[in-house]
């Protein structure tokens, strides 16, 4: 019975093109998914801040480490997109002109969210992610020094054998 199943399956598959291709990862656990999620979360924070200011309320993120990306200059409102604290390069510059009013920032942020979801910034975000990872470690891969492993036996005493200090 099993043999007849495989004969039928073999006949069904003869007209199909079989290939070996790795499935692209864009889920939350992939590098692309992580950088997209981080940027989208930051954009949502900026949208919440703009919305609160438009409603005459206090910025809900003013007390936290999140600083606004938007600013006014020369009678116009602008925004900078950031990955962490690094501005994201956007072609010739890194500032987006929104319009004369604060509410003009909201459609800009929505358009950016669509661009992020469609993968338009994936390459730039991955590059920034790698650079941030290197700077956090202190040195780039080229500058990493080899550290000799500790070849001495561990002579540390267990906590119960150490003398107690008096305060």
PDB file of C-alpha atoms in Angstrom:
ATOM      1  CA  UNK A   1       0.000   0.000   0.000  1.00  0.00           C
ATOM      2  CA  UNK A   2       2.806   2.400   0.890  1.00  0.00           C
ATOM      3  CA  UNK A   3       4.593   1.485  -2.330  1.00  0.00           C
ATOM      4  CA  UNK A   4       1.593   2.426  -4.433  1.00  0.00           C
ATOM      5  CA  UNK A   5       1.401   5.797  -2.664  1.00  0.00           C
ATOM      6  CA  UNK A   6       4.993   6.624  -3.588  1.00  0.00           C
ATOM      7  CA  UNK A   7       4.416   5.561  -7.214  1.00  0.00           C
ATOM      8  CA  UNK A   8       1.435   7.940  -7.397  1.00  0.00           C
ATOM      9  CA  UNK A   9       3.385  10.717  -5.669  1.00  0.00           C
ATOM     10  CA  UNK A  10       6.258  10.227  -8.102  1.00  0.00           C
ATOM     11  CA  UNK A  11       3.880  10.644 -11.045  1.00  0.00           C
ATOM     12  CA  UNK A  12       2.303  13.738  -9.460  1.00  0.00           C
ATOM     13  CA  UNK A  13       5.653  15.427  -8.940  1.00  0.00           C
ATOM     14  CA  UNK A  14       7.064  14.792 -12.420  1.00  0.00           C
ATOM     15  CA  UNK A  15       5.600  18.004 -13.846  1.00  0.00           C
ATOM     16  CA  UNK A  16       6.879  20.216 -11.026  1.00  0.00           C
ATOM     17  CA  UNK A  17      10.152  22.123 -10.899  1.00  0.00           C
ATOM     18  CA  UNK A  18      12.016  21.085  -7.760  1.00  0.00           C
ATOM     19  CA  UNK A  19      14.611  23.489  -6.349  1.00  0.00           C
ATOM     20  CA  UNK A  20      16.650  24.002  -3.201  1.00  0.00           C
ATOM     21  CA  UNK A  21      16.169  27.558  -1.957  1.00  0.00           C
ATOM     22  CA  UNK A  22      16.512  28.954   1.540  1.00  0.00           C
ATOM     23  CA  UNK A  23      13.335  30.599   2.707  1.00  0.00           C
ATOM     24  CA  UNK A  24      13.910  34.297   3.454  1.00  0.00           C
ATOM     25  CA  UNK A  25      13.434  35.165   7.092  1.00  0.00           C
ATOM     26  CA  UNK A  26      11.505  38.323   7.865  1.00  0.00           C
ATOM     27  CA  UNK A  27       9.904  37.161  11.091  1.00  0.00           C
ATOM     28  CA  UNK A  28      10.456  38.695  14.504  1.00  0.00           C
ATOM     29  CA  UNK A  29      13.476  36.439  15.160  1.00  0.00           C
ATOM     30  CA  UNK A  30      15.341  37.316  11.962  1.00  0.00           C
ATOM     31  CA  UNK A  31      17.801  40.209  11.845  1.00  0.00           C
ATOM     32  CA  UNK A  32      15.584  42.038   9.337  1.00  0.00           C
ATOM     33  CA  UNK A  33      12.518  41.498  11.506  1.00  0.00           C
ATOM     34  CA  UNK A  34      14.291  42.803  14.605  1.00  0.00           C
ATOM     35  CA  UNK A  35      15.538  46.015  12.994  1.00  0.00           C
ATOM     36  CA  UNK A  36      12.152  46.643  11.383  1.00  0.00           C
ATOM     37  CA  UNK A  37      10.343  46.100  14.683  1.00  0.00           C
ATOM     38  CA  UNK A  38      12.716  48.434  16.517  1.00  0.00           C
ATOM     39  CA  UNK A  39      12.233  51.235  13.981  1.00  0.00           C
ATOM     40  CA  UNK A  40       8.451  50.737  13.838  1.00  0.00           C
ATOM     41  CA  UNK A  41       8.251  50.922  17.626  1.00  0.00           C
ATOM     42  CA  UNK A  42      10.211  54.185  17.607  1.00  0.00           C
ATOM     43  CA  UNK A  43       8.004  55.627  14.869  1.00  0.00           C
ATOM     44  CA  UNK A  44       4.892  54.741  16.902  1.00  0.00           C
ATOM     45  CA  UNK A  45       6.431  56.567  19.871  1.00  0.00           C
ATOM     46  CA  UNK A  46       6.913  59.663  17.702  1.00  0.00           C
ATOM     47  CA  UNK A  47       3.309  59.432  16.454  1.00  0.00           C
ATOM     48  CA  UNK A  48       2.077  59.252  20.056  1.00  0.00           C
ATOM     49  CA  UNK A  49       4.148  62.321  20.948  1.00  0.00           C
ATOM     50  CA  UNK A  50       2.866  64.373  18.010  1.00  0.00           C
ATOM     51  CA  UNK A  51      -0.734  63.306  18.678  1.00  0.00           C
ATOM     52  CA  UNK A  52      -0.472  64.292  22.346  1.00  0.00           C
ATOM     53  CA  UNK A  53       0.964  67.697  21.447  1.00  0.00           C
ATOM     54  CA  UNK A  54      -1.826  68.256  18.891  1.00  0.00           C
ATOM     55  CA  UNK A  55      -4.435  67.452  21.552  1.00  0.00           C
ATOM     56  CA  UNK A  56      -2.814  69.940  23.931  1.00  0.00           C
ATOM     57  CA  UNK A  57      -1.648  67.208  26.297  1.00  0.00           C
ATOM     58  CA  UNK A  58       1.795  66.644  27.729  1.00  0.00           C
ATOM     59  CA  UNK A  59       4.072  64.473  25.650  1.00  0.00           C
ATOM     60  CA  UNK A  60       3.782  60.985  27.231  1.00  0.00           C
ATOM     61  CA  UNK A  61       7.409  60.240  26.397  1.00  0.00           C
ATOM     62  CA  UNK A  62       8.918  63.525  27.602  1.00  0.00           C
ATOM     63  CA  UNK A  63      10.164  62.074  30.904  1.00  0.00           C
ATOM     64  CA  UNK A  64      11.745  59.034  29.283  1.00  0.00           C
ATOM     65  CA  UNK A  65      14.934  58.687  27.288  1.00  0.00           C
ATOM     66  CA  UNK A  66      13.001  58.985  24.023  1.00  0.00           C
ATOM     67  CA  UNK A  67      13.695  62.368  22.507  1.00  0.00           C
ATOM     68  CA  UNK A  68      11.502  63.799  19.759  1.00  0.00           C
ATOM     69  CA  UNK A  69      12.767  63.331  16.233  1.00  0.00           C
ATOM     70  CA  UNK A  70      10.814  66.317  14.962  1.00  0.00           C
ATOM     71  CA  UNK A  71      11.641  70.006  15.118  1.00  0.00           C
ATOM     72  CA  UNK A  72      10.592  73.310  13.590  1.00  0.00           C
ATOM     73  CA  UNK A  73      12.935  75.544  11.607  1.00  0.00           C
ATOM     74  CA  UNK A  74      12.372  78.298   9.054  1.00  0.00           C
ATOM     75  CA  UNK A  75       8.588  78.055   9.509  1.00  0.00           C
ATOM     76  CA  UNK A  76       8.482  74.342   8.605  1.00  0.00           C
ATOM     77  CA  UNK A  77       8.410  71.094  10.562  1.00  0.00           C
ATOM     78  CA  UNK A  78      11.051  68.479   9.924  1.00  0.00           C
ATOM     79  CA  UNK A  79      11.780  65.014  11.226  1.00  0.00           C
ATOM     80  CA  UNK A  80      14.850  62.837  11.412  1.00  0.00           C
ATOM     81  CA  UNK A  81      14.529  59.059  11.332  1.00  0.00           C
ATOM     82  CA  UNK A  82      16.781  57.317  13.807  1.00  0.00           C
ATOM     83  CA  UNK A  83      17.890  53.795  14.511  1.00  0.00           C
ATOM     84  CA  UNK A  84      18.745  53.993  18.191  1.00  0.00           C
ATOM     85  CA  UNK A  85      20.589  57.292  18.391  1.00  0.00           C
ATOM     86  CA  UNK A  86      21.998  57.148  14.859  1.00  0.00           C
ATOM     87  CA  UNK A  87      20.261  59.154  12.139  1.00  0.00           C
ATOM     88  CA  UNK A  88      19.229  57.000   9.190  1.00  0.00           C
ATOM     89  CA  UNK A  89      20.754  58.282   5.936  1.00  0.00           C
ATOM     90  CA  UNK A  90      18.049  58.941   3.343  1.00  0.00           C
ATOM     91  CA  UNK A  91      19.708  59.544  -0.002  1.00  0.00           C
ATOM     92  CA  UNK A  92      21.241  63.015  -0.057  1.00  0.00           C
ATOM     93  CA  UNK A  93      20.502  63.833   3.594  1.00  0.00           C
ATOM     94  CA  UNK A  94      18.797  62.566   6.700  1.00  0.00           C
ATOM     95  CA  UNK A  95      15.976  65.089   7.322  1.00  0.00           C
ATOM     96  CA  UNK A  96      12.417  64.869   5.971  1.00  0.00           C
ATOM     97  CA  UNK A  97      10.419  68.057   5.428  1.00  0.00           C
ATOM     98  CA  UNK A  98       6.858  67.535   6.675  1.00  0.00           C
ATOM     99  CA  UNK A  99       5.063  70.871   6.289  1.00  0.00           C
ATOM    100  CA  UNK A 100       4.080  74.088   8.013  1.00  0.00           C
ATOM    101  CA  UNK A 101       1.990  72.520  10.769  1.00  0.00           C
ATOM    102  CA  UNK A 102       2.754  69.915  13.395  1.00  0.00           C
ATOM    103  CA  UNK A 103      -0.055  67.680  12.103  1.00  0.00           C
ATOM    104  CA  UNK A 104       1.827  67.370   8.799  1.00  0.00           C
ATOM    105  CA  UNK A 105       4.244  65.006  10.555  1.00  0.00           C
ATOM    106  CA  UNK A 106       1.613  62.262  10.954  1.00  0.00           C
ATOM    107  CA  UNK A 107       1.274  61.376   7.233  1.00  0.00           C
ATOM    108  CA  UNK A 108       5.064  61.410   6.945  1.00  0.00           C
ATOM    109  CA  UNK A 109       5.396  58.880   9.763  1.00  0.00           C
ATOM    110  CA  UNK A 110       2.643  56.700   8.241  1.00  0.00           C
ATOM    111  CA  UNK A 111       4.428  56.737   4.866  1.00  0.00           C
ATOM    112  CA  UNK A 112       7.694  55.795   6.559  1.00  0.00           C
ATOM    113  CA  UNK A 113       5.961  52.900   8.346  1.00  0.00           C
ATOM    114  CA  UNK A 114       4.712  51.584   4.993  1.00  0.00           C
ATOM    115  CA  UNK A 115       8.213  51.890   3.548  1.00  0.00           C
ATOM    116  CA  UNK A 116       9.709  50.011   6.483  1.00  0.00           C
ATOM    117  CA  UNK A 117       7.107  47.233   6.191  1.00  0.00           C
ATOM    118  CA  UNK A 118       7.784  46.894   2.456  1.00  0.00           C
ATOM    119  CA  UNK A 119      11.540  46.557   3.123  1.00  0.00           C
ATOM    120  CA  UNK A 120      12.755  49.830   1.581  1.00  0.00           C
ATOM    121  CA  UNK A 121      15.122  50.528   4.499  1.00  0.00           C
ATOM    122  CA  UNK A 122      16.234  46.964   5.285  1.00  0.00           C
ATOM    123  CA  UNK A 123      19.742  47.319   3.848  1.00  0.00           C
ATOM    124  CA  UNK A 124      20.436  50.606   5.650  1.00  0.00           C
ATOM    125  CA  UNK A 125      18.947  49.341   8.930  1.00  0.00           C
ATOM    126  CA  UNK A 126      21.012  46.155   8.894  1.00  0.00           C
ATOM    127  CA  UNK A 127      24.168  48.184   8.243  1.00  0.00           C
ATOM    128  CA  UNK A 128      23.369  50.529  11.153  1.00  0.00           C
ATOM    129  CA  UNK A 129      22.584  47.544  13.360  1.00  0.00           C
ATOM    130  CA  UNK A 130      25.987  45.986  12.651  1.00  0.00           C
ATOM    131  CA  UNK A 131      27.778  49.305  13.271  1.00  0.00           C
ATOM    132  CA  UNK A 132      25.952  49.812  16.580  1.00  0.00           C
ATOM    133  CA  UNK A 133      26.855  46.281  17.637  1.00  0.00           C
ATOM    134  CA  UNK A 134      30.525  46.928  16.965  1.00  0.00           C
ATOM    135  CA  UNK A 135      30.551  50.221  18.817  1.00  0.00           C
ATOM    136  CA  UNK A 136      28.935  48.640  21.854  1.00  0.00           C
ATOM    137  CA  UNK A 137      31.601  45.968  21.989  1.00  0.00           C
ATOM    138  CA  UNK A 138      34.243  48.651  21.910  1.00  0.00           C
ATOM    139  CA  UNK A 139      36.307  47.533  18.957  1.00  0.00           C
ATOM    140  CA  UNK A 140      35.576  46.433  15.424  1.00  0.00           C
ATOM    141  CA  UNK A 141      36.423  42.942  14.231  1.00  0.00           C
ATOM    142  CA  UNK A 142      39.673  44.256  12.743  1.00  0.00           C
ATOM    143  CA  UNK A 143      40.798  45.670  16.080  1.00  0.00           C
ATOM    144  CA  UNK A 144      39.865  42.737  18.333  1.00  0.00           C
ATOM    145  CA  UNK A 145      42.837  41.581  20.351  1.00  0.00           C
ATOM    146  CA  UNK A 146      43.458  37.971  21.100  1.00  0.00           C
ATOM    147  CA  UNK A 147      43.112  37.275  24.785  1.00  0.00           C
ATOM    148  CA  UNK A 148      45.180  34.475  26.215  1.00  0.00           C
ATOM    149  CA  UNK A 149      43.081  31.908  28.040  1.00  0.00           C
ATOM    150  CA  UNK A 150      43.678  31.583  31.766  1.00  0.00           C
ATOM    151  CA  UNK A 151      45.992  28.621  32.106  1.00  0.00           C
ATOM    152  CA  UNK A 152      46.473  29.010  35.874  1.00  0.00           C
ATOM    153  CA  UNK A 153      44.405  26.738  38.105  1.00  0.00           C
ATOM    154  CA  UNK A 154      41.558  28.463  39.922  1.00  0.00           C
ATOM    155  CA  UNK A 155      42.771  29.067  43.474  1.00  0.00           C
ATOM    156  CA  UNK A 156      39.754  31.026  44.633  1.00  0.00           C
ATOM    157  CA  UNK A 157      38.258  29.808  47.876  1.00  0.00           C
ATOM    158  CA  UNK A 158      34.595  28.953  48.151  1.00  0.00           C
ATOM    159  CA  UNK A 159      32.440  31.603  49.821  1.00  0.00           C
ATOM    160  CA  UNK A 160      32.078  29.503  52.972  1.00  0.00           C
ATOM    161  CA  UNK A 161      35.871  29.364  53.492  1.00  0.00           C
ATOM    162  CA  UNK A 162      36.495  33.099  53.056  1.00  0.00           C
ATOM    163  CA  UNK A 163      36.830  35.244  56.160  1.00  0.00           C
ATOM    164  CA  UNK A 164      33.873  37.535  56.760  1.00  0.00           C
ATOM    165  CA  UNK A 165      34.446  41.251  56.769  1.00  0.00           C
ATOM    166  CA  UNK A 166      33.061  43.367  59.565  1.00  0.00           C
ATOM    167  CA  UNK A 167      31.161  46.522  58.785  1.00  0.00           C
TER     168      UNK A 167
END
